[in-house]
Coordinates of C-alpha atoms and ligand atoms in Angstrom, one line a residue:
X1 CA 92.9 44.8 -16.5
X2 CA 94.2 48.1 -15.6
X3 CA 98.0 47.4 -16.3
X4 CA 99.6 50.6 -17.6
X5 CA 100.1 52.1 -14.5
X6 CA 101.3 50.7 -10.6
X7 CA 98.7 52.0 -8.2
X8 CA 99.4 52.0 -4.7
X9 CA 97.4 53.4 -1.9
X10 CA 97.4 54.6 1.7
X11 CA 94.2 54.2 3.8
X12 CA 92.6 57.6 3.9
X13 CA 93.0 59.0 7.5
X14 CA 90.5 60.7 9.6
X15 CA 91.3 64.6 9.3
X16 CA 90.4 65.1 13.1
X17 CA 92.9 62.8 14.2
X18 CA 96.4 64.0 15.3
X19 CA 98.7 62.6 13.2
X20 CA 101.8 60.3 14.5
X21 CA 104.2 58.3 13.5
X22 CA 102.0 55.1 13.2
X23 CA 99.8 56.9 10.5
X24 CA 103.0 58.1 8.8
X25 CA 104.6 54.9 9.1
X26 CA 102.3 53.2 6.2
X27 CA 102.7 56.3 4.2
X28 CA 106.2 56.2 3.9
X29 CA 106.1 51.9 3.0
X30 CA 104.0 53.3 0.6
X31 CA 106.1 55.8 -0.6
X32 CA 109.2 54.0 -1.2
X33 CA 107.7 51.6 -3.2
X34 CA 106.0 53.7 -5.2
X35 CA 109.3 56.1 -5.9
X36 CA 111.1 52.6 -6.5
X37 CA 108.4 51.5 -9.5
X38 CA 109.5 54.7 -11.0
X39 CA 112.8 54.6 -10.6
X40 CA 112.5 51.8 -13.0
X41 CA 110.3 53.7 -15.3
X42 CA 107.5 52.6 -14.5
X43 CA 104.2 55.0 -14.5
X44 CA 103.0 55.3 -11.2
X45 CA 100.0 56.3 -9.3
X46 CA 100.1 56.4 -5.4
X47 CA 97.2 58.0 -4.1
X48 CA 96.1 59.3 -0.6
X49 CA 93.9 61.5 1.2
X50 CA 91.5 62.1 4.4
X51 CA 88.1 60.0 5.2
X52 CA 85.6 63.0 6.3
X53 CA 82.6 61.5 6.9
X54 CA 80.9 59.8 9.6
X55 CA 79.2 60.2 13.1
X56 CA 82.7 60.8 15.3
X57 CA 83.2 63.6 12.8
X58 CA 79.7 65.6 13.3
X59 CA 80.2 65.1 16.7
X60 CA 83.7 66.6 16.9
X61 CA 82.2 69.5 14.7
X62 CA 79.7 70.5 17.1
X63 CA 81.6 69.9 20.4
X64 CA 84.1 72.9 18.1
X65 CA 80.4 75.0 17.4
X66 CA 81.1 74.5 13.9
X67 CA 79.4 72.9 10.6
X68 CA 81.2 69.5 9.9
X69 CA 82.6 71.1 6.6
X70 CA 84.0 73.9 8.0
X71 CA 85.5 71.6 10.6
X72 CA 87.1 69.1 8.2
X73 CA 88.2 71.7 6.1
X74 CA 90.5 73.3 9.0
X75 CA 91.7 70.0 10.1
X76 CA 92.5 68.2 6.6
X77 CA 95.5 70.6 6.0
X78 CA 97.5 69.5 8.9
X79 CA 97.8 65.9 7.0
X80 CA 98.7 67.6 3.6
X81 CA 101.6 69.2 5.5
X82 CA 102.8 65.9 7.4
X83 CA 103.2 64.3 3.9
X84 CA 104.5 67.1 2.2
X85 CA 107.9 66.9 5.3
X86 CA 108.1 63.2 5.2
X87 CA 108.3 63.8 1.5
X88 CA 105.4 61.7 0.4
X89 CA 105.4 62.5 -3.5
X90 CA 101.2 61.5 -4.3
X91 CA 100.1 62.2 -6.9
X92 CA 96.9 62.6 -6.5
X93 CA 95.2 63.5 -2.5
X94 CA 91.5 62.5 -2.4
X95 CA 89.3 64.1 0.5
X96 CA 85.9 62.2 0.6
X97 CA 83.8 65.3 0.9
X98 CA 84.4 66.2 -2.8
X99 CA 81.9 65.9 -5.6
X100 CA 84.1 63.5 -7.6
X101 CA 83.6 61.2 -4.3
X102 CA 79.9 61.5 -4.3
X103 CA 79.4 60.9 -7.6
X104 CA 81.8 57.5 -7.3
X105 CA 80.0 56.3 -4.0
X106 CA 76.3 56.8 -5.4
X107 CA 77.4 55.1 -8.4
X108 CA 78.7 52.0 -6.9
X109 CA 75.9 52.1 -4.4
X110 CA 73.2 51.9 -7.2
X111 CA 75.3 49.3 -9.0
X112 CA 75.2 47.1 -6.5
X113 CA 71.6 47.8 -5.5
X114 CA 70.5 47.4 -8.9
X115 CA 72.5 44.1 -9.8
X116 CA 69.5 41.7 -9.8
X117 CA 70.6 39.6 -6.6
X118 CA 68.9 41.8 -3.9
X119 CA 72.3 42.3 -2.8
X120 CA 71.5 45.4 -0.8
X121 CA 68.2 45.3 1.3
X122 CA 66.6 46.5 4.2
X123 CA 66.9 45.3 7.6
X124 CA 67.1 46.1 11.2
X125 CA 70.3 46.2 13.4
X126 CA 70.8 45.4 16.7
X127 CA 74.3 45.6 17.8
X128 CA 77.3 46.9 20.0
X129 CA 78.7 50.1 18.2
X130 CA 82.0 51.5 19.0
X131 CA 81.8 54.9 18.2
X132 CA 85.2 55.2 17.7
X133 CA 86.3 52.4 15.3
X134 CA 83.0 53.1 13.3
X135 CA 82.3 49.4 13.8
X136 CA 80.0 46.7 15.4
X137 CA 81.2 43.9 17.5
X138 CA 79.9 40.9 18.7
X139 CA 79.4 39.8 22.5
X140 CA 82.6 37.6 22.2
X141 CA 84.8 40.5 20.0
X142 CA 84.2 42.6 23.6
X143 CA 87.5 42.3 25.9
X144 CA 86.2 42.8 29.5
X145 CA 83.4 44.2 27.6
X146 CA 85.1 46.8 26.0
X147 CA 86.3 47.9 22.5
X148 CA 89.4 45.5 21.9
X149 CA 91.0 48.2 20.0
X150 CA 90.2 51.5 22.3
X151 CA 89.2 49.7 25.5
X152 CA 86.5 52.1 25.8
X153 CA 82.5 51.1 26.6
X154 CA 80.5 50.1 23.2
X155 CA 76.7 51.3 22.9
X156 CA 74.2 48.8 21.9
X157 CA 72.3 50.5 19.3
X158 CA 69.1 49.1 17.5
X159 CA 68.3 50.9 13.4
X160 CA 66.6 50.5 10.6
X161 CA 69.0 50.5 7.8
X162 CA 70.4 49.1 4.6
X163 CA 72.7 45.4 4.6
X164 CA 75.1 44.5 1.7
X165 CA 74.8 40.8 1.4
X166 CA 78.2 39.7 2.0
X167 CA 77.5 36.3 3.2
X168 CA 76.3 35.6 -0.2
X169 CA 80.2 36.0 -1.5
X170 CA 81.8 33.8 0.7
X171 CA 82.5 31.1 -1.9
X172 CA 83.9 33.5 -4.5
X173 CA 86.1 35.3 -2.2
X174 CA 87.5 31.8 -1.0
X175 CA 88.3 31.3 -4.7
X176 CA 89.7 34.3 -5.2
X177 CA 92.4 33.7 -2.5
X178 CA 93.0 30.3 -3.2
X179 CA 94.0 30.7 -7.1
X180 CA 96.2 33.5 -5.9
X181 CA 97.4 33.7 -2.7
X182 CA 99.4 36.5 -2.9
X183 CA 96.2 38.4 -2.9
X184 CA 96.8 39.1 0.6
X185 CA 100.5 39.1 2.6
X186 CA 101.6 38.6 4.6
X187 CA 101.0 34.9 5.0
X188 CA 100.3 35.7 8.5
X189 CA 97.2 37.9 7.2
X190 CA 96.1 35.8 4.5
X191 CA 95.8 33.0 7.4
X192 CA 94.0 35.0 9.1
X193 CA 91.6 36.4 5.9
X194 CA 90.8 32.2 4.9
X195 CA 90.0 32.0 8.8
X196 CA 87.5 34.3 9.1
X197 CA 85.5 33.8 5.4
X198 CA 85.8 29.9 6.1
X199 CA 83.7 30.7 9.9
X200 CA 80.9 32.5 7.8
X201 CA 80.3 36.1 6.6
X202 CA 77.5 38.2 8.2
X203 CA 76.2 40.8 6.0
X204 CA 77.0 44.5 7.0
X205 CA 74.9 47.4 7.7
X206 CA 76.2 50.2 4.9
X207 CA 73.5 53.0 5.9
X208 CA 72.7 55.3 9.1
X209 CA 69.7 57.0 9.7
X210 CA 70.8 58.9 13.3
X211 CA 73.1 61.6 11.6
X212 CA 73.3 63.0 8.3
X213 CA 76.8 63.6 7.4
X214 CA 77.7 61.6 4.9
X215 CA 76.1 60.7 1.6
X216 CA 72.9 59.6 0.9
X217 CA 72.0 56.5 -0.5
X218 CA 70.4 57.8 -4.1
X219 CA 67.4 55.2 -3.9
X220 CA 66.3 56.6 -0.4
X221 CA 68.2 59.9 0.5
X222 CA 66.9 59.5 4.4
X223 CA 69.9 56.8 4.3
X224 CA 73.2 58.1 4.6
X225 CA 75.8 55.9 3.6
X226 CA 77.7 54.6 6.3
X227 CA 81.5 54.5 6.6
X228 CA 82.8 51.2 4.7
X229 CA 80.7 51.6 1.2
X230 CA 82.3 55.7 1.5
X231 CA 86.0 54.9 3.0
X232 CA 86.9 52.3 0.6
X233 CA 85.3 53.5 -2.4
X234 CA 87.9 56.3 -2.4
X235 CA 90.3 54.0 -4.0
X236 CA 88.3 53.3 -7.3
X237 CA 87.3 57.3 -7.4
X238 CA 90.5 58.4 -8.0
X239 CA 91.1 55.7 -10.8
X240 CA 88.2 57.9 -12.5
X241 CA 85.6 55.2 -11.9
X242 CA 82.3 57.6 -12.3
X243 CA 84.0 60.4 -14.3
X244 CA 86.3 58.7 -16.7
X245 CA 86.1 55.3 -18.0
X246 CA 89.1 55.8 -20.2
X247 CA 91.2 55.9 -17.1
X248 CA 89.7 53.8 -15.1
X249 CA 90.1 51.1 -17.5
X250 CA 94.0 51.8 -17.2
X251 CA 94.6 52.5 -13.9
X252 CA 92.2 49.9 -11.9
X253 CA 92.3 47.4 -10.5
X254 CA 95.0 48.9 -7.8
X255 CA 98.4 46.8 -7.4
X256 CA 98.7 47.1 -3.8
X257 CA 96.6 48.6 -1.4
X258 CA 99.0 49.5 1.8
X259 CA 97.4 49.0 5.3
X260 CA 98.2 48.5 8.4
X261 CA 96.4 45.0 9.8
X262 CA 93.2 46.6 11.9
X263 CA 91.7 47.3 8.9
X264 CA 92.5 43.7 7.4
X265 CA 88.7 42.5 7.3
X266 CA 87.1 45.8 5.8
X267 CA 90.0 45.6 3.3
X268 CA 90.5 42.2 2.2
X269 CA 86.5 40.8 2.9
X270 CA 84.5 43.5 2.9
X271 CA 86.1 45.2 -0.4
X272 CA 86.6 43.0 -2.8
X273 CA 83.2 41.7 -2.4
X274 CA 81.5 44.8 -2.8
X275 CA 83.5 45.2 -6.4
X276 CA 82.2 41.6 -7.2
X277 CA 78.5 42.9 -6.4
X278 CA 79.1 45.7 -8.6
X279 CA 81.3 43.6 -11.4
X280 CA 84.4 45.5 -11.2
X281 CA 87.5 43.6 -10.4
X282 CA 89.3 43.3 -6.8
X283 CA 92.4 45.0 -6.4
X284 CA 95.8 42.8 -7.2
X285 CA 96.9 42.9 -3.9
X286 CA 95.8 44.0 0.1
X287 CA 99.5 44.1 2.4
X288 CA 99.0 44.5 5.8
X289 CA 101.8 45.7 7.9
X290 CA 102.0 45.3 11.6
X291 CA 101.7 48.1 14.2
X292 CA 104.4 50.7 15.5
X293 CA 104.2 50.1 19.4
X294 CA 105.4 51.6 22.3
X295 CA 105.9 49.5 25.4
X296 CA 104.3 46.4 23.6
X297 CA 101.2 48.6 22.6
X298 CA 100.2 50.0 19.8
X299 CA 101.1 53.4 19.5
X300 CA 97.9 55.6 19.5
X301 CA 96.8 58.8 21.1
X302 CA 94.2 56.6 23.6
X303 CA 97.3 54.9 24.5
X304 CA 98.8 58.4 25.4
X305 CA 101.5 57.1 22.9
X306 CA 101.1 59.3 19.9
X307 CA 104.3 61.0 18.7
X308 CA 104.1 63.9 16.0
X309 CA 106.1 63.0 12.6
X310 CA 107.5 66.8 13.0
X311 CA 109.2 65.6 16.6
X312 CA 111.2 63.0 15.3
X313 CA 111.7 64.9 11.5
X314 CA 113.2 67.9 13.2
X315 CA 115.5 66.1 15.6
X316 CA 116.8 63.5 13.0
X317 CA 116.2 64.8 9.5
X318 CA 113.4 63.6 7.1
X319 CA 115.7 61.0 5.2
X320 CA 116.9 59.3 8.6
X321 CA 113.3 59.1 9.9
X322 CA 111.9 57.8 6.3
X323 CA 114.9 55.3 7.0
X324 CA 114.4 54.5 10.6
X325 CA 111.1 52.9 10.4
X326 CA 111.4 50.7 7.2
X327 CA 114.7 49.3 8.4
X328 CA 114.0 48.9 12.0
X329 CA 111.4 47.4 11.9
X330 CA 111.0 43.9 9.8
X331 CA 107.8 44.9 7.5
X332 CA 105.2 42.9 8.5
X333 CA 105.7 42.3 11.6
X334 CA 105.0 44.7 14.9
X335 CA 107.6 46.7 15.8
X336 CA 108.8 49.0 18.6
X337 CA 109.8 52.4 18.3
X338 CA 112.3 54.3 20.6
X339 CA 114.1 57.1 21.0
X340 CA 117.7 55.4 21.7
X341 CA 117.1 52.8 18.8
X342 CA 116.7 55.8 16.2
X343 CA 119.7 57.2 17.4
X344 CA 121.7 53.9 17.3
X345 CA 120.8 53.3 13.8
X346 CA 121.1 56.7 12.6
X347 CA 124.6 56.6 14.1
X348 CA 125.6 53.2 12.9
X349 CA 124.2 52.8 9.3
X350 CA 123.6 56.7 8.2
X351 CA 126.7 59.0 9.9
X352 CA 129.2 56.3 10.1
X353 CA 128.0 53.7 7.1
X354 CA 127.3 55.6 4.2
X355 CA 128.3 59.1 5.5
X356 CA 131.4 57.9 6.2
X357 CA 132.0 56.3 3.2
X358 CA 130.9 59.1 1.1
X359 CA 133.3 61.5 3.2
X360 CA 136.3 59.3 2.8
X361 CA 136.3 58.7 -0.6
X362 CA 135.2 62.6 -1.6
X363 CA 138.3 63.2 0.8
X364 CA 140.8 61.2 -1.1
X365 CA 139.8 62.0 -4.6
X366 CA 140.3 65.6 -3.7
X367 CA 143.3 65.2 -1.9
X368 CA 145.1 63.0 -4.9
X369 CA 143.2 64.0 -7.9
X370 CA 142.2 67.6 -7.6
X371 CA 138.5 65.7 -7.1
X372 CA 138.8 64.6 -10.8
X373 CA 137.4 61.2 -10.8
X374 CA 140.6 59.2 -12.5
X375 CA 140.7 57.2 -15.4
X376 CA 140.9 53.2 -14.2
X377 CA 143.3 51.4 -16.5
X378 CA 142.5 47.7 -14.6
X379 CA 139.2 46.5 -14.1
X380 CA 138.5 46.3 -10.2
X381 CA 137.0 42.5 -9.7
X382 CA 135.5 43.0 -6.1
X383 CA 132.9 45.7 -5.9
X384 CA 131.4 45.4 -9.4
X385 CA 130.5 41.9 -8.8
X386 CA 129.4 42.9 -4.9
X387 CA 127.3 45.5 -6.7
X388 CA 125.5 43.4 -9.3
X389 CA 124.1 40.4 -6.6
X390 CA 123.0 43.3 -4.3
X391 CA 121.0 44.9 -7.1
X392 CA 119.6 41.6 -7.7
X393 CA 118.4 40.9 -4.2
X394 CA 117.1 44.6 -4.1
X395 CA 114.7 44.1 -7.0
X396 CA 113.6 40.7 -5.8
X397 CA 113.1 42.2 -2.6
X398 CA 111.2 45.3 -3.7
X399 CA 108.8 43.6 -6.3
X400 CA 107.9 41.7 -3.2
X401 CA 107.1 44.1 -1.0
X402 CA 110.4 42.8 1.4
X403 CA 111.0 46.9 2.2
X404 CA 113.7 45.6 5.3
X405 CA 115.4 43.2 3.2
X406 CA 115.8 45.6 0.4
X407 CA 117.5 48.3 2.6
X408 CA 119.7 45.5 4.2
X409 CA 120.8 44.7 0.7
X410 CA 121.8 47.9 -0.2
X411 CA 123.8 48.5 3.1
X412 CA 125.3 45.0 2.5
X413 CA 127.1 47.4 -0.6
X414 CA 127.6 50.2 2.2
X415 CA 129.3 47.3 4.4
X416 CA 131.5 46.0 1.7
X417 CA 132.6 49.4 0.9
X418 CA 133.4 50.2 3.7
X419 CA 135.9 47.3 4.3
X420 CA 137.5 47.6 0.8
X421 CA 138.6 50.8 1.7
X422 CA 140.5 49.6 5.0
X423 CA 142.0 46.4 3.3
X424 CA 143.2 48.7 -0.3
X425 CA 144.3 51.4 2.1
X426 CA 144.3 54.2 -0.5
X427 CA 145.6 56.6 1.9
X428 CA 149.1 54.7 2.1
X429 CA 149.1 54.1 -1.6
X430 CA 148.6 57.9 -2.3
X431 CA 151.7 58.3 -0.9
X432 CA 153.8 56.2 -3.5
X433 CA 153.8 57.8 -6.7
X434 CA 154.7 54.5 -8.7
X435 CA 151.7 52.8 -7.1
X436 CA 149.1 55.8 -9.0
X437 CA 147.8 53.4 -10.7
X438 CA 146.4 51.3 -8.1
X439 CA 145.2 54.1 -6.5
X440 CA 143.2 55.4 -9.2
X441 CA 141.6 51.8 -9.8
X442 CA 140.6 52.2 -6.7
X443 CA 139.4 55.2 -6.3
X444 CA 136.9 54.9 -9.7
X445 CA 135.3 51.9 -8.2
X446 CA 135.1 53.4 -5.0
X447 CA 133.0 56.5 -6.7
X448 CA 131.2 54.2 -8.7
X449 CA 129.8 52.3 -5.9
X450 CA 128.7 55.8 -4.3
X451 CA 127.3 56.8 -7.8
X452 CA 125.1 53.6 -8.2
X453 CA 124.3 53.7 -3.9
X454 CA 122.9 56.8 -4.7
X455 CA 120.5 55.9 -7.4
X456 CA 119.7 53.0 -5.4
X457 CA 118.9 54.9 -1.9
X458 CA 116.8 57.5 -3.9
X459 CA 113.1 55.1 -3.0
X460 CA 113.8 55.7 0.8
X461 CA 116.1 59.2 1.1
X462 CA 115.2 61.6 -1.7
X463 CA 117.1 64.4 -0.4
X464 CA 120.4 62.3 0.8
X465 CA 120.4 60.7 -2.8
X466 CA 120.1 64.2 -3.8
X467 CA 122.7 65.5 -2.2
X468 CA 125.5 62.6 -2.6
X469 CA 124.4 63.0 -6.4
X470 CA 125.6 66.7 -6.2
X471 CA 128.8 65.7 -4.8
X472 CA 130.0 63.2 -7.0
X473 CA 129.3 66.5 -9.7
X474 CA 127.2 64.0 -12.1
X475 CA 126.2 66.5 -14.5
X476 CA 123.3 63.9 -15.6
X477 CA 120.4 64.6 -13.3
X478 CA 119.8 61.8 -10.7
X479 CA 115.7 62.3 -11.7
X480 CA 116.9 61.0 -14.9
X481 CA 118.4 57.7 -14.4
X482 CA 116.5 54.4 -13.9
X483 CA 117.0 51.2 -13.3
X484 CA 118.2 48.7 -14.3
X485 CA 120.9 50.6 -16.4
X486 CA 121.7 53.0 -13.6
X487 CA 123.0 50.3 -11.3
X488 CA 125.0 49.1 -14.2
X489 CA 129.0 49.3 -13.7
X490 CA 131.2 51.9 -15.0
X491 CA 128.4 54.5 -15.7
X492 CA 130.8 57.5 -14.1
X493 CA 132.9 59.3 -16.4
X494 CA 136.1 59.9 -15.8
X495 CA 137.1 63.4 -15.4
X496 CA 133.9 64.4 -13.3
X497 CA 134.9 66.8 -10.8
X498 CA 133.7 65.7 -7.3
X499 CA 133.6 68.0 -4.4
X500 CA 133.4 67.1 -0.7
X501 CA 130.9 68.7 0.9
X502 CA 128.8 69.1 4.2
X503 CA 128.1 65.5 5.9
X504 CA 125.7 63.8 4.4
X505 CA 124.5 62.5 8.0
X506 CA 125.7 64.4 11.1
X507 CA 126.7 62.3 13.9
X508 CA 123.8 62.4 16.6
X509 CA 124.6 62.5 20.2
X510 CA 123.1 59.7 22.4
Ligands
LIG1 N1 89.8 56.4 8.0 C1 90.0 54.5 8.3 C2 90.6 54.5 7.1 C3 89.4 53.9 5.8 S1 90.8 53.5 4.5 C4 89.6 53.1 3.2 C5 90.9 54.9 9.4 N2 91.5 55.8 10.1 S2 93.0 56.4 10.5 O1 93.1 57.6 10.4 O2 92.6 55.6 11.9 O3 93.9 55.3 10.4 C6 94.9 55.1 9.1 C7 95.6 53.9 8.9 O4 96.6 53.7 10.0 C8 95.3 52.7 9.6 O5 95.7 51.5 8.7 C9 95.8 52.7 10.9 O6 95.8 51.0 11.6 C10 97.0 53.2 10.8 N3 97.5 53.4 12.1 C11 97.1 53.8 13.1 N4 98.1 53.6 14.4 C12 99.1 52.9 13.4 C13 100.1 52.3 14.5 N5 100.6 52.4 15.7 N6 100.9 51.6 13.7 C14 100.4 51.1 12.6 N7 99.7 51.9 12.0 C15 98.8 52.7 12.5 O7 91.6 53.7 9.9

């Protein structure tokens, strides 16, 4: 088992589409998880990329009067730009038009084709095809005769192509999921997968001859590999399959494929079966979150509800953006985006919550101790226990991908610390010289709480964590802090020179 590395992926995105915040949702969630594992000192491999082949791409290129390669070369950097501004710290970026991917796909196809069980065979396909999904539908999957996702007409298509014998894998898939239920999360999605398998699996088509923008089948190059054998394989290409077997053994299987629920069937049924057919271990877990909706419908360009991430980042800042989506929408369920709720969250949790906490503590340190963290003589009882418990729950929730709860755990500390200040009222103590020891103990505990908060928020808000760290004036770099040690009480050195800088989060007008 590849257990040297915590390997997490996002879907690879269609480069010709316009990025919107629904896409960014998956990537921020995956990045939060990846950064959390790095914070625990684990080696992490976080992969994203672009899915660049297929009929839709070829048609888009033709419409633009370009060669497909030129077209994807032009489109793809827009996605990298989005990930860079969202501060997604992916370790690799894969494009399915790269030679390493062609090798891996051809190798996987060959392995399945030659596995001695006739798992790839030539047949005739007739079906109802949605060009936008690149999927065939059965009559009863259509809604009012239209594609259930795009609500557009489907085409009746008949052609000779190769099939993958998915139907032979139902028992193995069932056993795979029954033995280890956490392989599909959340539970609703697992049940969906199980009932799809129990309902009977149909072989699916893996090649096309009606277009050529794709990877040729090694044994019959008139055919190009069609969508899922090409796209899903990116996850093993980047892990070294077909190019670096030693690395592949260390990285694969992936710990988490983070996806949205529309591509669940392909990830939780097609993909493990394809791997089983090639004698490769399936991924540990497929985690399928819900949709970002607008007015109850999936946010999408087709629904005319797409919002580009930059529109929000420019207004709210990237930290607030990353925080909002994970905190506001119960991770796993569908959730509605609204500008108003984003302003509300920003002001309540960030500006008034964490931001205000930091500025009160740093201001008090400045006015009473020239900014120097005081020596605390007595042991403060309340906050260390609150933090210890919150950190325990945060770890538990992060390991279980309960991302929304993990943030709630951290904000529990923010709330308690703000209340602590109100109860202890250090500003009145500051006027009584005889109670200076008491004041020192309160401010030490408060500043120490800020230090631990900076460590805990780093995976979701790396920029804000760094700014807070700098205001605390701690000499050791934030990047060198690891869990669990960095969350242990007492790490802040007395004498550390703090400074009240600019507000961590400016308040926004509603
Ligand atoms: N290229 C395929 C995935 C191949 S993975 C081997 C694809 N690309 S996509 O660009 O159309 O979508 C990428 C991901 O973004 C999908 O998981 C899709 O569900 C997700 N989202 C697109 N709109 C979304 C929302 N409104 N809400 C949540 N996720 C959404 O599919």
